[in-house]
């Protein structure tokens, strides 16, 4: 099963990053919140990364972290698209 994670900007550009997931190579990168079956509640830490708790869970489950530049290079969907 294709299971990849990447930190992409929430609203495009170089803004705040949030966790995005891809479950198939031909599928777009989507915010972790679009996957309720995988997402867990964020930590209540001011300024904390959106998706950090989900990232930790999925990393332990064997998901692969992809570099943001590589994710944009090989995907038809990139951080420029609004989350």
PDB file of C-alpha atoms in Angstrom:
ATOM      1  CA  UNK A   1       0.000   0.000   0.000  1.00  0.00           C
ATOM      2  CA  UNK A   2       1.220   3.482  -0.921  1.00  0.00           C
ATOM      3  CA  UNK A   3       1.378   5.530   2.294  1.00  0.00           C
ATOM      4  CA  UNK A   4       3.299   8.782   2.217  1.00  0.00           C
ATOM      5  CA  UNK A   5       3.393  11.936   4.337  1.00  0.00           C
ATOM      6  CA  UNK A   6       4.758  15.377   3.578  1.00  0.00           C
ATOM      7  CA  UNK A   7       4.871  18.797   5.246  1.00  0.00           C
ATOM      8  CA  UNK A   8       3.359  21.324   2.828  1.00  0.00           C
ATOM      9  CA  UNK A   9       2.215  24.908   3.290  1.00  0.00           C
ATOM     10  CA  UNK A  10      -1.337  25.352   4.494  1.00  0.00           C
ATOM     11  CA  UNK A  11      -2.186  28.040   1.976  1.00  0.00           C
ATOM     12  CA  UNK A  12       0.605  27.825  -0.587  1.00  0.00           C
ATOM     13  CA  UNK A  13       3.848  29.722  -0.765  1.00  0.00           C
ATOM     14  CA  UNK A  14       6.241  29.592   2.158  1.00  0.00           C
ATOM     15  CA  UNK A  15       3.636  29.842   4.902  1.00  0.00           C
ATOM     16  CA  UNK A  16       2.977  27.646   7.895  1.00  0.00           C
ATOM     17  CA  UNK A  17       3.313  23.950   7.114  1.00  0.00           C
ATOM     18  CA  UNK A  18       0.839  21.224   7.946  1.00  0.00           C
ATOM     19  CA  UNK A  19       0.913  17.480   7.405  1.00  0.00           C
ATOM     20  CA  UNK A  20      -0.418  16.210   4.079  1.00  0.00           C
ATOM     21  CA  UNK A  21      -1.028  12.578   3.138  1.00  0.00           C
ATOM     22  CA  UNK A  22      -1.060  10.587  -0.080  1.00  0.00           C
ATOM     23  CA  UNK A  23      -2.569   7.102  -0.147  1.00  0.00           C
ATOM     24  CA  UNK A  24      -2.014   6.265  -3.829  1.00  0.00           C
ATOM     25  CA  UNK A  25       0.587   7.473  -6.340  1.00  0.00           C
ATOM     26  CA  UNK A  26      -2.063   8.937  -8.655  1.00  0.00           C
ATOM     27  CA  UNK A  27      -3.910  10.705  -5.832  1.00  0.00           C
ATOM     28  CA  UNK A  28      -3.326  14.327  -4.795  1.00  0.00           C
ATOM     29  CA  UNK A  29      -1.640  15.374  -1.568  1.00  0.00           C
ATOM     30  CA  UNK A  30      -4.406  16.244   0.893  1.00  0.00           C
ATOM     31  CA  UNK A  31      -4.345  17.670   4.429  1.00  0.00           C
ATOM     32  CA  UNK A  32      -4.278  15.048   7.163  1.00  0.00           C
ATOM     33  CA  UNK A  33      -7.667  16.322   8.360  1.00  0.00           C
ATOM     34  CA  UNK A  34      -9.203  14.924   5.152  1.00  0.00           C
ATOM     35  CA  UNK A  35      -8.370  11.423   6.450  1.00  0.00           C
ATOM     36  CA  UNK A  36     -10.348  10.919   9.672  1.00  0.00           C
ATOM     37  CA  UNK A  37      -9.399   7.230   9.636  1.00  0.00           C
ATOM     38  CA  UNK A  38      -5.725   8.204  10.130  1.00  0.00           C
ATOM     39  CA  UNK A  39      -5.820  11.601  11.861  1.00  0.00           C
ATOM     40  CA  UNK A  40      -5.548  12.011  15.611  1.00  0.00           C
ATOM     41  CA  UNK A  41      -6.222  15.127  17.673  1.00  0.00           C
ATOM     42  CA  UNK A  42      -3.511  17.767  17.601  1.00  0.00           C
ATOM     43  CA  UNK A  43      -1.565  18.530  20.750  1.00  0.00           C
ATOM     44  CA  UNK A  44      -2.803  21.606  22.635  1.00  0.00           C
ATOM     45  CA  UNK A  45       0.491  23.475  22.300  1.00  0.00           C
ATOM     46  CA  UNK A  46       0.462  27.086  21.170  1.00  0.00           C
ATOM     47  CA  UNK A  47       2.405  27.373  17.930  1.00  0.00           C
ATOM     48  CA  UNK A  48       2.605  23.580  17.535  1.00  0.00           C
ATOM     49  CA  UNK A  49       2.729  21.996  14.102  1.00  0.00           C
ATOM     50  CA  UNK A  50      -0.618  20.992  12.637  1.00  0.00           C
ATOM     51  CA  UNK A  51      -0.544  17.242  12.238  1.00  0.00           C
ATOM     52  CA  UNK A  52       2.412  16.487  14.516  1.00  0.00           C
ATOM     53  CA  UNK A  53       0.499  13.899  16.568  1.00  0.00           C
ATOM     54  CA  UNK A  54      -0.783  12.254  13.374  1.00  0.00           C
ATOM     55  CA  UNK A  55       2.752  12.266  11.933  1.00  0.00           C
ATOM     56  CA  UNK A  56       4.080  10.436  14.998  1.00  0.00           C
ATOM     57  CA  UNK A  57       1.303   7.832  14.799  1.00  0.00           C
ATOM     58  CA  UNK A  58       1.738   7.199  11.066  1.00  0.00           C
ATOM     59  CA  UNK A  59       5.539   7.093  11.249  1.00  0.00           C
ATOM     60  CA  UNK A  60       5.261   4.281  13.813  1.00  0.00           C
ATOM     61  CA  UNK A  61       2.773   2.547  11.484  1.00  0.00           C
ATOM     62  CA  UNK A  62       5.328   2.488   8.651  1.00  0.00           C
ATOM     63  CA  UNK A  63       4.327   5.499   6.567  1.00  0.00           C
ATOM     64  CA  UNK A  64       7.106   7.182   4.562  1.00  0.00           C
ATOM     65  CA  UNK A  65       8.036  10.855   4.946  1.00  0.00           C
ATOM     66  CA  UNK A  66       8.667  12.564   1.599  1.00  0.00           C
ATOM     67  CA  UNK A  67      10.673  15.771   1.187  1.00  0.00           C
ATOM     68  CA  UNK A  68       8.420  18.733   0.307  1.00  0.00           C
ATOM     69  CA  UNK A  69      10.367  19.585  -2.852  1.00  0.00           C
ATOM     70  CA  UNK A  70      10.110  16.008  -4.075  1.00  0.00           C
ATOM     71  CA  UNK A  71       6.392  15.852  -3.281  1.00  0.00           C
ATOM     72  CA  UNK A  72       5.754  18.951  -5.398  1.00  0.00           C
ATOM     73  CA  UNK A  73       7.970  17.699  -8.215  1.00  0.00           C
ATOM     74  CA  UNK A  74       6.186  14.376  -8.682  1.00  0.00           C
ATOM     75  CA  UNK A  75       2.621  15.347  -7.844  1.00  0.00           C
ATOM     76  CA  UNK A  76      -0.114  16.931  -9.890  1.00  0.00           C
ATOM     77  CA  UNK A  77      -1.249  18.577  -6.647  1.00  0.00           C
ATOM     78  CA  UNK A  78       1.088  20.840  -4.786  1.00  0.00           C
ATOM     79  CA  UNK A  79       1.214  23.272  -1.905  1.00  0.00           C
ATOM     80  CA  UNK A  80      -0.066  26.039  -4.188  1.00  0.00           C
ATOM     81  CA  UNK A  81      -3.538  24.521  -3.969  1.00  0.00           C
ATOM     82  CA  UNK A  82      -5.505  25.718  -0.948  1.00  0.00           C
ATOM     83  CA  UNK A  83      -5.890  23.109   1.818  1.00  0.00           C
TER      84      UNK A  83
END
